Coordinates of N, CA and C in Angstrom, one line a residue:
X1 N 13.1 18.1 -18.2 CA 12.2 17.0 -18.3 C 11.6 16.9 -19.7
X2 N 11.1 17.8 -20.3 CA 10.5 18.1 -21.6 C 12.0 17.2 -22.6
X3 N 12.4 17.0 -22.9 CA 13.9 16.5 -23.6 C 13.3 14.9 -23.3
X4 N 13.3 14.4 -22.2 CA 13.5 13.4 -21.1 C 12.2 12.5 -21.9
X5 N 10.9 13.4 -21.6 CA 9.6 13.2 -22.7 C 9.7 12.9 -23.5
X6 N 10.7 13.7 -24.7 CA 11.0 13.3 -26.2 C 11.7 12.3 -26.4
X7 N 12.4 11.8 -25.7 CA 13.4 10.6 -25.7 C 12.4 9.7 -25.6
X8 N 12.0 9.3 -24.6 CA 11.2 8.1 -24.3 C 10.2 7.8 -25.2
X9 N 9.3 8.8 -25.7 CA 8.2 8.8 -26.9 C 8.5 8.9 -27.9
X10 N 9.6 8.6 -28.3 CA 10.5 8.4 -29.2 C 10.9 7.0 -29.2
X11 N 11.9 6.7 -28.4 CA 12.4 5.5 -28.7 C 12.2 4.1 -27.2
X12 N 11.4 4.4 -26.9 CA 10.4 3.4 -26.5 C 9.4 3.0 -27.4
X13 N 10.2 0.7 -27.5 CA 9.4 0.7 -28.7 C 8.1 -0.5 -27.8
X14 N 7.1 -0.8 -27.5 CA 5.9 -1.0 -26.8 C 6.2 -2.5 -27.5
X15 N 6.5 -4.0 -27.2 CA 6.8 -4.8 -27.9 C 5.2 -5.1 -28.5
X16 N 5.5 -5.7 -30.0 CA 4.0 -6.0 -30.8 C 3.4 -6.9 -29.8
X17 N 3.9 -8.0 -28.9 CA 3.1 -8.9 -28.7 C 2.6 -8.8 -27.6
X18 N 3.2 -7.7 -26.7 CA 2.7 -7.1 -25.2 C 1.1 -6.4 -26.0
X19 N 1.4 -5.5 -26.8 CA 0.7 -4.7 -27.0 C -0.5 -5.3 -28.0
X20 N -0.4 -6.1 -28.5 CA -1.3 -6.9 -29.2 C -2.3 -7.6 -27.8
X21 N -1.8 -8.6 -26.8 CA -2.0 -8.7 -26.2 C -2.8 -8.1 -24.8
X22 N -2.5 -6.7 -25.0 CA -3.4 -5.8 -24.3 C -2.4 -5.6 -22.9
X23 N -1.3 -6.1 -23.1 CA 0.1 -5.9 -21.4 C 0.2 -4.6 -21.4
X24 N -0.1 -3.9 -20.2 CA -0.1 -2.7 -20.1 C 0.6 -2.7 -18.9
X25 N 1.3 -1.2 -18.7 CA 1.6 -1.1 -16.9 C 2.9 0.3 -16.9
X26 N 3.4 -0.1 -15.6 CA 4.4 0.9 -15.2 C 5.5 0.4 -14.8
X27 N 7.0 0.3 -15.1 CA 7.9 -0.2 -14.7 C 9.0 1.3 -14.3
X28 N 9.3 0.7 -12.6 CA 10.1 1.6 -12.3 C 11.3 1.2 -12.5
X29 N 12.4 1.8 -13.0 CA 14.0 1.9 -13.3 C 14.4 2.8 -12.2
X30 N 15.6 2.4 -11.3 CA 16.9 3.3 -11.1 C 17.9 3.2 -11.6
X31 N 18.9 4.2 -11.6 CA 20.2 4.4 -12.2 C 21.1 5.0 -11.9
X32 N 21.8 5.3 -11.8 CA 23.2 6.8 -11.1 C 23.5 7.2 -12.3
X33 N 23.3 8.6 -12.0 CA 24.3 9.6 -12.9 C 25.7 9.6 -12.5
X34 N 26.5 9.0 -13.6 CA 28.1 9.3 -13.3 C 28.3 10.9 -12.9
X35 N 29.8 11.2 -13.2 CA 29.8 12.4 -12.8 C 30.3 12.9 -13.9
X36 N 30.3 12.0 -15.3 CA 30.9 12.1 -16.3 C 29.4 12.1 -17.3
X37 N 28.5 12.0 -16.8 CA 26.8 12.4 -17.5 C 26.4 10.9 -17.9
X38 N 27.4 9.7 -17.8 CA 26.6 8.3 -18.2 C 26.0 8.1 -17.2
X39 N 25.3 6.5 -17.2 CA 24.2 6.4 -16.6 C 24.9 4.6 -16.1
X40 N 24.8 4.0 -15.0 CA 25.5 2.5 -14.8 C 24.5 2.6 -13.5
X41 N 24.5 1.2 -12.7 CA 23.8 0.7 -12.2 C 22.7 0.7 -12.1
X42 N 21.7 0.0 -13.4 CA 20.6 0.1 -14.2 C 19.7 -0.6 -13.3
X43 N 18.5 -0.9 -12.6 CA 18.0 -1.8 -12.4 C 16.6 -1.6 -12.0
X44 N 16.0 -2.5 -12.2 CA 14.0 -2.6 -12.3 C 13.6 -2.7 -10.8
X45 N 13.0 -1.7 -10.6 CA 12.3 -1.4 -9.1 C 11.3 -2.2 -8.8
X46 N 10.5 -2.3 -9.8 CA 9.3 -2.5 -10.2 C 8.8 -2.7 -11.8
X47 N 8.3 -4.3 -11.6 CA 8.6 -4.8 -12.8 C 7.2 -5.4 -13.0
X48 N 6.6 -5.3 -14.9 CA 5.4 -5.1 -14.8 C 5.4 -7.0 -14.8
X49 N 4.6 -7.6 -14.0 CA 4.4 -8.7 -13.8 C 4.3 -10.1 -15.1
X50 N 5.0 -10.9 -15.4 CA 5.0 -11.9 -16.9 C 5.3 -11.3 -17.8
X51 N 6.2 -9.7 -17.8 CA 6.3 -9.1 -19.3 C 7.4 -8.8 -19.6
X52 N 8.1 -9.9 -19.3 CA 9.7 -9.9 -19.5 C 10.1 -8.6 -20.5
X53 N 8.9 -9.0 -21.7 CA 9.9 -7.9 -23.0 C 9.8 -6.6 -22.6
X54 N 8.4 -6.5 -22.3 CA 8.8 -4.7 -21.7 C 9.5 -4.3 -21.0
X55 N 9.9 -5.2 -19.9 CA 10.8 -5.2 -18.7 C 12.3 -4.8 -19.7
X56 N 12.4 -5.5 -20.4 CA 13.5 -5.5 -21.4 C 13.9 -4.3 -21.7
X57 N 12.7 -4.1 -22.6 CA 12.9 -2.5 -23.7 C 13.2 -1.6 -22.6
X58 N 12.6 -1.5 -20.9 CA 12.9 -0.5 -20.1 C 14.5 -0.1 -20.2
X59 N 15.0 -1.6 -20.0 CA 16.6 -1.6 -19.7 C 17.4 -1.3 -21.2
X60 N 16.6 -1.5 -22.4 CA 17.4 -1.0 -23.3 C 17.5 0.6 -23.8
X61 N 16.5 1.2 -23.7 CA 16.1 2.4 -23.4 C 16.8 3.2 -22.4
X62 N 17.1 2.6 -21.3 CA 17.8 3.6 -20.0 C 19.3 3.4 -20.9
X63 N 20.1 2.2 -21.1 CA 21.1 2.0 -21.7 C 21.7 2.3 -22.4
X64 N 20.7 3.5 -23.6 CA 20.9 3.7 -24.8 C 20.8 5.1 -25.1
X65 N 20.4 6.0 -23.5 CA 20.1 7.3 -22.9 C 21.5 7.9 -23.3
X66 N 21.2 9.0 -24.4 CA 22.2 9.9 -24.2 C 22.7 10.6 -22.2
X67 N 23.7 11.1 -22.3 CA 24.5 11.2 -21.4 C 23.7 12.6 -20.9
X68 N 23.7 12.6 -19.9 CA 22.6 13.5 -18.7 C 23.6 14.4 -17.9
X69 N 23.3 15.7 -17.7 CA 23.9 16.7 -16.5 C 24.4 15.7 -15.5
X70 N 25.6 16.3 -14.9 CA 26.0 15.5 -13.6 C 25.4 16.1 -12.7
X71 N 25.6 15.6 -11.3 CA 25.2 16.2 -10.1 C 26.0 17.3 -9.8
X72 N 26.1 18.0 -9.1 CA 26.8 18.9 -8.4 C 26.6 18.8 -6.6
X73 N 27.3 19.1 -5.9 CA 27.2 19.7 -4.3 C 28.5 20.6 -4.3
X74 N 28.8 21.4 -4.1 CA 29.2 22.6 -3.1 C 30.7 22.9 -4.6
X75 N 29.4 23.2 -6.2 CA 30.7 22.8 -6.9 C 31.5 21.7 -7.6
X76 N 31.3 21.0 -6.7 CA 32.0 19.2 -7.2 C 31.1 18.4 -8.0
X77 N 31.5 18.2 -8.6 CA 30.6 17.1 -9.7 C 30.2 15.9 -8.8
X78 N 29.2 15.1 -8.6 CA 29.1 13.7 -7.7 C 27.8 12.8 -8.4
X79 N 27.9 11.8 -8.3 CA 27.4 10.8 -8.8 C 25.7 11.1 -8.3
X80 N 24.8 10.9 -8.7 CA 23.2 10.9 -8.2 C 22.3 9.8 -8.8
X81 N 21.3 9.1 -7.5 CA 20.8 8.0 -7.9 C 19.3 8.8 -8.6
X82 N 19.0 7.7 -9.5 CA 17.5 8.2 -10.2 C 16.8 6.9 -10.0
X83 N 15.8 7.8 -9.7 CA 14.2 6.9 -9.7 C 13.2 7.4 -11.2
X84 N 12.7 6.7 -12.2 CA 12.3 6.7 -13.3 C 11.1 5.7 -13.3
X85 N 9.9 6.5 -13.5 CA 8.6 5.2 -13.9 C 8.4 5.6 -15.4
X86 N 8.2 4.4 -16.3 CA 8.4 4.2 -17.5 C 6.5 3.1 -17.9
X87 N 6.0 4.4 -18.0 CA 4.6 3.7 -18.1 C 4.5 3.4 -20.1
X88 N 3.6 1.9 -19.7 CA 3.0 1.3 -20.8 C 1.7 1.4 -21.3
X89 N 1.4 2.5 -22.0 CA -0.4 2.6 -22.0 C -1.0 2.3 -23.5
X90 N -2.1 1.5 -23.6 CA -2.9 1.2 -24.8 C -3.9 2.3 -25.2

């Protein structure tokens, strides 16, 4: 998780005009881990209300995620869904 942290506060960029603005919030993302460590079927669970661009930067951010551990069960590599809240704070 600590890695996961540095990614995000890193390269989550808060758009000037959200944040100028004072747009604040939490946008939930899911995703599946391939079994190959990428990340495909991206999508906003929960989206912060009129803030298209943040909504944006979530999806470019998940998109742009170096490649992640796969799953495992009994041995086998297997695909696993993620749940991710990607909070916006002033």
């Amino acid at each position: 998780i600590n890695s996961l942290t540095t990614y995000l506060e890193k390269d989550v960029n808060y758009p000037k005009k959200d944040k100028k603005a004072g747009n604040h919030g939490t946008v939930i993302v899911s995703f599946v881990v391939e079994i190959d460590g990428s990340l495909s079927d991206i999508k906003i669970l929960k989206a912060i209300p009129n803030q298209i661009e943040i909504n944006i930067e979530v999806i470019r951010v998940i998109e742009n995620m170096p490649k992640w551990i796969p799953g495992s069960d009994k041995g086998l590599l297997t695909r696993v869904q993620m749940t991710l809240p990607i909070s916006f704070k002033l």
